[in-house]
Coordinates of C-alpha atoms and ligand atoms in Angstrom, one line a residue:
M1 CA 88.1 104.7 72.2
I2 CA 88.1 101.0 71.4
E3 CA 91.3 101.3 69.3
N4 CA 93.2 102.7 72.2
S5 CA 92.7 99.4 74.1
K6 CA 96.0 98.3 75.5
R7 CA 95.2 95.1 77.4
I8 CA 93.0 92.8 75.3
V9 CA 91.5 89.5 76.3
F10 CA 90.5 87.2 73.4
K11 CA 88.1 84.3 74.1
F12 CA 88.0 81.5 71.5
G13 CA 85.1 79.0 71.7
T14 CA 85.3 75.3 70.9
N15 CA 83.2 75.7 67.7
I16 CA 85.5 78.2 66.1
L17 CA 88.6 76.2 66.9
R18 CA 87.5 72.9 65.4
N19 CA 86.0 71.7 62.1
E20 CA 82.6 70.0 61.8
D21 CA 84.4 66.5 62.0
G22 CA 85.7 67.5 65.5
E23 CA 89.3 67.9 64.3
I24 CA 91.1 71.1 65.3
S25 CA 90.9 73.7 62.6
L26 CA 94.6 74.6 62.2
S27 CA 93.9 77.1 59.4
H28 CA 91.6 79.1 61.7
L29 CA 93.9 78.8 64.7
Y30 CA 97.0 79.8 62.8
S31 CA 95.3 82.8 61.2
F32 CA 94.3 84.0 64.7
I33 CA 97.8 83.5 65.9
E34 CA 99.3 85.4 63.0
D35 CA 96.9 88.4 63.5
I36 CA 97.3 88.4 67.3
S37 CA 101.1 88.4 66.8
R38 CA 100.6 91.6 64.8
L39 CA 98.7 93.3 67.6
Y40 CA 101.3 92.1 70.1
K41 CA 104.0 93.7 68.0
Q42 CA 102.0 97.0 68.2
D43 CA 102.7 96.8 71.9
K44 CA 99.3 95.5 73.0
E45 CA 99.1 93.2 76.0
I46 CA 97.3 90.1 75.0
L47 CA 95.6 87.4 77.1
I48 CA 93.8 84.4 75.5
V49 CA 91.0 82.3 77.0
T50 CA 90.7 79.2 75.0
S51 CA 88.1 76.4 75.0
G52 CA 88.6 73.1 73.2
A53 CA 90.3 70.8 75.7
V54 CA 87.2 68.6 76.2
G55 CA 86.6 68.4 72.4
L56 CA 90.2 67.5 71.5
G57 CA 90.5 65.0 74.3
A58 CA 87.2 63.3 73.4
K59 CA 88.4 63.0 69.8
K60 CA 91.7 61.5 70.9
L61 CA 90.1 59.0 73.2
K62 CA 87.3 58.3 70.7
I63 CA 84.7 58.7 73.4
D64 CA 81.4 60.4 73.7
T65 CA 81.6 62.7 76.8
S66 CA 78.1 64.1 76.5
T67 CA 76.6 62.2 79.4
S68 CA 79.4 62.0 81.9
T69 CA 81.1 64.7 83.8
T70 CA 83.9 62.4 84.8
L71 CA 84.6 61.5 81.2
K72 CA 84.6 65.2 80.3
Q73 CA 87.2 65.8 83.0
A74 CA 89.3 62.9 81.7
A75 CA 88.9 64.2 78.1
A76 CA 89.9 67.7 79.3
S77 CA 93.1 66.4 80.9
V78 CA 94.0 64.7 77.6
G79 CA 93.0 67.6 75.4
Q80 CA 94.5 70.4 77.4
P81 CA 98.1 69.7 76.6
L82 CA 97.2 69.1 73.0
L83 CA 95.4 72.4 72.8
M84 CA 98.2 74.2 74.6
S85 CA 100.9 72.8 72.4
I86 CA 99.1 74.1 69.3
W87 CA 98.9 77.6 70.7
Q88 CA 102.5 77.4 71.9
D89 CA 104.0 76.1 68.6
G90 CA 102.0 78.7 66.7
F91 CA 103.2 81.7 68.7
E92 CA 106.7 80.3 68.9
K93 CA 106.9 80.8 65.1
Y94 CA 106.5 84.5 65.7
G95 CA 109.0 84.5 68.5
I96 CA 106.3 84.9 71.2
T97 CA 106.4 83.0 74.4
T98 CA 103.2 81.7 76.0
A99 CA 102.2 80.5 79.5
Q100 CA 99.5 78.1 80.5
I101 CA 97.1 79.2 83.3
L102 CA 94.3 76.9 84.4
L103 CA 91.7 78.5 86.7
T104 CA 88.7 77.8 88.9
E105 CA 86.3 80.4 90.2
E106 CA 87.7 79.9 93.6
D107 CA 91.0 81.4 92.4
F108 CA 89.2 84.8 92.1
A109 CA 87.0 84.5 95.2
N110 CA 89.9 83.8 97.5
R111 CA 91.7 87.1 98.0
K112 CA 95.1 85.6 98.5
K113 CA 94.9 83.5 95.4
Y114 CA 93.5 86.3 93.4
L115 CA 96.3 88.7 94.4
S116 CA 98.8 86.1 93.6
L117 CA 97.2 85.4 90.3
R118 CA 97.2 89.1 89.5
L119 CA 100.9 89.4 90.3
T120 CA 101.8 86.3 88.2
L121 CA 99.8 87.6 85.3
S122 CA 101.3 91.1 85.5
K123 CA 104.8 89.6 85.6
L124 CA 104.0 87.5 82.5
L125 CA 102.7 90.5 80.7
E126 CA 105.7 92.6 81.8
N127 CA 107.9 89.9 80.3
K128 CA 106.0 90.0 77.0
V129 CA 104.5 86.5 77.5
I130 CA 101.0 85.7 76.3
P131 CA 99.0 83.9 79.0
I132 CA 96.8 81.1 77.5
I133 CA 94.0 80.5 80.0
N134 CA 91.3 77.8 80.3
Q135 CA 89.2 76.4 83.1
N136 CA 90.9 73.8 85.3
D137 CA 88.3 71.2 84.2
A138 CA 90.1 68.3 85.7
V139 CA 90.2 69.3 89.4
S140 CA 86.6 69.9 90.3
P141 CA 83.4 68.2 89.0
S142 CA 81.5 71.4 89.5
E143 CA 83.7 73.1 86.9
L144 CA 81.9 71.0 84.3
E145 CA 78.5 71.4 85.9
H146 CA 77.0 74.8 86.6
A147 CA 78.4 75.8 90.0
C148 CA 81.6 77.4 89.1
F149 CA 82.7 78.8 85.7
S150 CA 79.9 77.2 83.8
D151 CA 81.5 78.3 80.6
N152 CA 84.5 80.1 79.2
D153 CA 82.4 83.2 78.4
K154 CA 82.1 83.8 82.1
L155 CA 85.7 82.9 82.8
S156 CA 86.8 85.4 80.1
S157 CA 84.6 88.2 81.5
I158 CA 86.1 87.7 85.0
V159 CA 89.6 87.6 83.7
A160 CA 89.0 90.8 81.7
S161 CA 87.3 92.8 84.5
K162 CA 89.4 91.6 87.4
L163 CA 92.7 91.9 85.5
D164 CA 92.2 95.5 84.3
A165 CA 91.8 94.8 80.6
D166 CA 90.4 97.4 78.3
L167 CA 88.6 95.1 75.9
L168 CA 87.2 91.6 75.8
V169 CA 86.7 90.0 72.3
M170 CA 84.6 86.9 72.2
V171 CA 85.4 85.1 69.0
S172 CA 82.5 82.8 68.1
D173 CA 80.8 81.3 65.1
V174 CA 78.1 83.9 65.1
D175 CA 78.3 87.4 63.7
G176 CA 77.1 89.0 66.9
L177 CA 73.8 89.9 68.5
Y178 CA 70.7 90.1 66.3
D179 CA 67.4 91.8 66.9
K180 CA 65.7 88.4 66.3
N181 CA 66.9 84.9 66.2
P182 CA 68.7 84.8 62.7
K183 CA 68.1 81.0 62.4
E184 CA 64.3 81.6 62.5
H185 CA 64.0 85.0 60.9
K186 CA 65.5 85.8 57.5
D187 CA 65.1 89.6 58.1
A188 CA 67.0 89.5 61.4
K189 CA 69.4 92.5 61.7
L190 CA 72.8 92.5 63.4
I191 CA 73.0 95.0 66.3
K192 CA 76.3 96.8 65.8
Q193 CA 76.5 98.7 69.0
V194 CA 75.0 98.2 72.5
E195 CA 75.2 101.1 74.9
K196 CA 74.0 99.2 77.9
V197 CA 73.0 95.5 78.4
T198 CA 69.4 96.1 79.6
S199 CA 66.8 93.4 80.2
K200 CA 65.4 94.3 76.8
I201 CA 68.7 93.4 75.2
E202 CA 69.1 90.3 77.3
A203 CA 65.7 89.1 76.1
L204 CA 67.1 89.0 72.5
A205 CA 69.4 86.1 73.4
T206 CA 68.2 82.6 73.0
G207 CA 69.7 79.1 73.3
A208 CA 73.2 77.6 73.6
S209 CA 75.5 76.8 70.7
S210 CA 76.3 73.1 70.1
G211 CA 79.8 72.0 71.0
G212 CA 80.9 74.5 73.6
R213 CA 79.0 75.3 76.8
G214 CA 78.2 78.9 76.0
G215 CA 75.7 80.5 73.7
M216 CA 74.3 84.0 73.1
I217 CA 72.9 84.2 76.7
T218 CA 76.3 83.5 78.3
K219 CA 78.0 85.9 75.9
L220 CA 75.5 88.7 76.8
T221 CA 76.1 88.0 80.5
A222 CA 79.8 88.3 80.0
A223 CA 79.4 91.5 78.0
K224 CA 77.2 92.9 80.8
V225 CA 79.9 92.2 83.4
V226 CA 82.6 93.6 81.3
S227 CA 80.8 96.8 80.1
S228 CA 79.5 97.6 83.5
S229 CA 83.1 97.3 84.8
G230 CA 84.0 100.1 82.4
L231 CA 85.5 98.0 79.6
Y232 CA 84.6 97.4 75.9
A233 CA 83.3 94.0 74.9
K234 CA 82.9 92.6 71.4
I235 CA 81.3 89.5 69.9
V236 CA 82.7 88.7 66.4
N237 CA 82.5 85.8 64.0
G238 CA 85.9 83.9 63.8
K239 CA 84.9 82.6 60.4
I240 CA 85.3 86.0 58.8
P241 CA 88.8 86.0 57.3
N242 CA 91.3 88.0 59.3
I243 CA 88.7 88.9 61.9
I244 CA 91.3 89.8 64.5
K245 CA 92.6 92.7 62.3
K246 CA 89.1 94.0 62.2
V247 CA 88.2 94.0 65.9
F248 CA 88.4 97.8 66.2
D249 CA 86.1 98.2 63.2
N250 CA 82.6 99.3 64.5
E251 CA 81.0 97.8 61.4
I252 CA 82.1 94.3 62.4
G253 CA 80.3 92.2 65.1
T254 CA 78.5 93.7 68.0
T255 CA 80.4 96.2 70.2
F256 CA 79.3 96.8 73.8
L257 CA 80.3 100.2 75.1
P258 CA 81.6 100.7 78.6
S259 CA 78.5 101.7 80.6
N260 CA 80.5 103.3 83.4
N261 CA 84.0 104.7 83.7
L262 CA 85.0 103.5 87.2
S263 CA 88.7 103.8 87.8
H264 CA 90.7 100.6 88.4
K265 CA 90.6 101.2 92.1
K266 CA 86.8 101.7 92.1
R267 CA 86.4 98.6 89.9
W268 CA 88.4 96.6 92.4
I269 CA 86.1 97.9 95.2
A270 CA 82.9 97.2 93.3
Y271 CA 83.8 93.7 92.2
A272 CA 85.6 92.6 95.4
T273 CA 84.8 89.1 96.3
N274 CA 86.2 89.2 99.8
I275 CA 84.1 91.6 101.9
M276 CA 85.2 91.5 105.5
G277 CA 82.3 93.2 107.2
S278 CA 79.6 95.8 106.9
I279 CA 78.4 99.1 108.3
K280 CA 74.8 100.0 108.6
V281 CA 73.8 103.7 108.2
N282 CA 70.7 105.8 108.7
E283 CA 68.7 107.4 105.9
G284 CA 70.5 110.7 106.2
A285 CA 73.9 109.1 105.6
K286 CA 72.5 107.0 102.8
S287 CA 71.1 110.0 100.9
A288 CA 74.4 112.0 101.5
I289 CA 76.4 109.1 99.9
K290 CA 73.9 108.2 97.2
D291 CA 72.4 111.5 96.1
N292 CA 75.1 114.0 97.0
Q293 CA 78.3 111.9 96.5
K294 CA 79.5 112.6 100.0
S295 CA 81.9 110.6 102.2
L296 CA 80.6 108.3 105.0
L297 CA 80.8 110.0 108.4
S298 CA 80.7 108.3 111.8
I299 CA 77.6 110.2 112.8
G300 CA 75.4 108.3 110.4
I301 CA 76.5 104.9 111.4
T302 CA 74.1 102.8 113.4
D303 CA 75.7 99.4 113.4
V304 CA 79.0 97.5 112.5
Q305 CA 79.1 93.8 111.6
G306 CA 82.1 91.5 111.1
K307 CA 85.8 92.1 112.0
F308 CA 87.8 94.1 109.6
K309 CA 91.0 96.2 109.6
K310 CA 91.7 99.7 108.4
G311 CA 92.1 99.5 104.6
E312 CA 89.8 96.6 104.0
I313 CA 86.7 96.6 101.8
I314 CA 83.3 96.7 103.5
S315 CA 79.7 96.8 102.5
I316 CA 77.6 99.7 103.3
L317 CA 74.0 98.8 104.2
D318 CA 70.8 100.9 104.5
E319 CA 68.3 100.6 107.3
N320 CA 66.7 97.6 105.6
N321 CA 70.1 95.8 105.5
K322 CA 70.3 96.3 101.8
E323 CA 73.8 96.9 100.4
F324 CA 73.9 100.1 98.4
A325 CA 77.6 100.9 98.4
R326 CA 81.1 99.5 99.1
G327 CA 84.2 101.2 100.2
I328 CA 87.6 101.0 101.8
S329 CA 87.3 101.6 105.6
S330 CA 89.6 104.2 107.1
Y331 CA 89.1 102.6 110.6
N332 CA 89.0 99.1 111.9
S333 CA 85.7 97.6 113.1
D334 CA 86.5 98.0 116.8
D335 CA 87.2 101.7 116.3
I336 CA 84.0 102.2 114.3
E337 CA 82.0 100.4 117.1
K338 CA 83.2 103.2 119.4
I339 CA 82.8 106.2 117.2
K340 CA 79.4 105.2 115.5
G341 CA 76.7 107.8 116.0
H342 CA 79.3 110.4 117.1
H343 CA 80.3 113.6 115.3
S344 CA 83.7 113.5 113.6
D345 CA 85.0 116.2 116.0
K346 CA 84.8 113.6 118.8
I347 CA 86.9 110.9 117.1
S348 CA 90.2 112.0 118.6
E349 CA 88.7 112.3 122.1
I350 CA 87.1 108.8 121.9
L351 CA 89.9 106.9 120.3
G352 CA 92.9 109.0 121.4
Y353 CA 93.8 109.4 117.7
K354 CA 92.2 110.3 114.4
F355 CA 93.2 109.1 110.9
D356 CA 90.5 110.9 109.1
D357 CA 87.3 112.8 109.5
D358 CA 85.6 110.3 107.3
V359 CA 85.0 106.6 108.0
V360 CA 85.1 106.0 104.2
I361 CA 86.3 108.9 102.1
K362 CA 84.4 109.5 98.9
D363 CA 87.3 108.5 96.6
N364 CA 87.1 105.1 98.2
L365 CA 83.3 104.7 97.9
V366 CA 81.4 103.0 95.0
L367 CA 77.6 102.9 94.7
I368 CA 76.3 99.4 93.9
Ligands
LIG401 N1 86.9 74.4 79.4 C1 86.2 73.7 78.3 C2 87.2 73.1 77.3 O1 88.3 73.5 77.2 C3 85.3 74.7 77.5 C4 84.2 75.3 78.2 C5 83.2 76.1 77.3 O2 82.9 75.6 76.2 O3 82.8 77.2 77.7 O4 86.8 72.3 76.6

């Protein structure tokens, strides 16, 4: 149930953190901080993804950043410490320590960086620190274009799904997802609950919001990533007073239900970014895995690609080279090359040892 969520990621968009004149909205921010502190004291683990660096920096420098990526980067470098100091001062008043983490998409794609980030974040949470996360806008031009984290909705969904959160709350300036565009249709109705982000649901989102880089489309994409990773997601309107206190209320905002219940381990396998190799299997093995939830046996393997060690994540491909599953290999690629096409009984004879009857055991397999 959503109220049992222990690890919660809150994402705050630029528009909800500033007033119409571009100044930071301290009243909003402090009310978020006060209500988050309350959750924190109920023993929840909180991570915050915050936008606003570019906007604050542009205001300070009195520049218009709309046409230049480099100016946006310069503005972000000026605005980020200002933004951070507001969060930090606010939480300090409640005796809560914060940490600043600036990320690029590469930090998740590179396994060493990702593991190190996971460890750092779990140490911070263990030490009761609230990590305050933003994109590292200054280091890469692509951060502000479309190649990497195009927006903080995407960043927050990756943070939530890769760092084993239970719930992502996107605090925006809209009430949630509507069945029609509410700006054009007076009778548009708020959708309170989404069981699965299907293409029909995706078609309901239109346009980007002004100010930040996201809009309903990026929020829905984020909700899709998060819910298909087995987490709850929620879009709420930060202009509703004390919205943070109401995040578990199903009548408020749009709640996206987890659309699968993969364990943390299976989630890690399914969303791995560092696949070391692949195994191709015949139709019989594919149907045993896909239709009958069986392990992968050596007999059904027809080819091995890439170099990988025992314990690494591999793709499992069908006869048309289409990936249909991922798993943790019980053997390295050289061993699999030797035992492919042979019955499990022959493994000891061929290799001189046997770790397992299965090349990928079913607990280490996830269908894609
Ligand atoms: N990282 C940007 C900032 O702090 C925000 C990106 C977005 O609006 O999604 O200004």
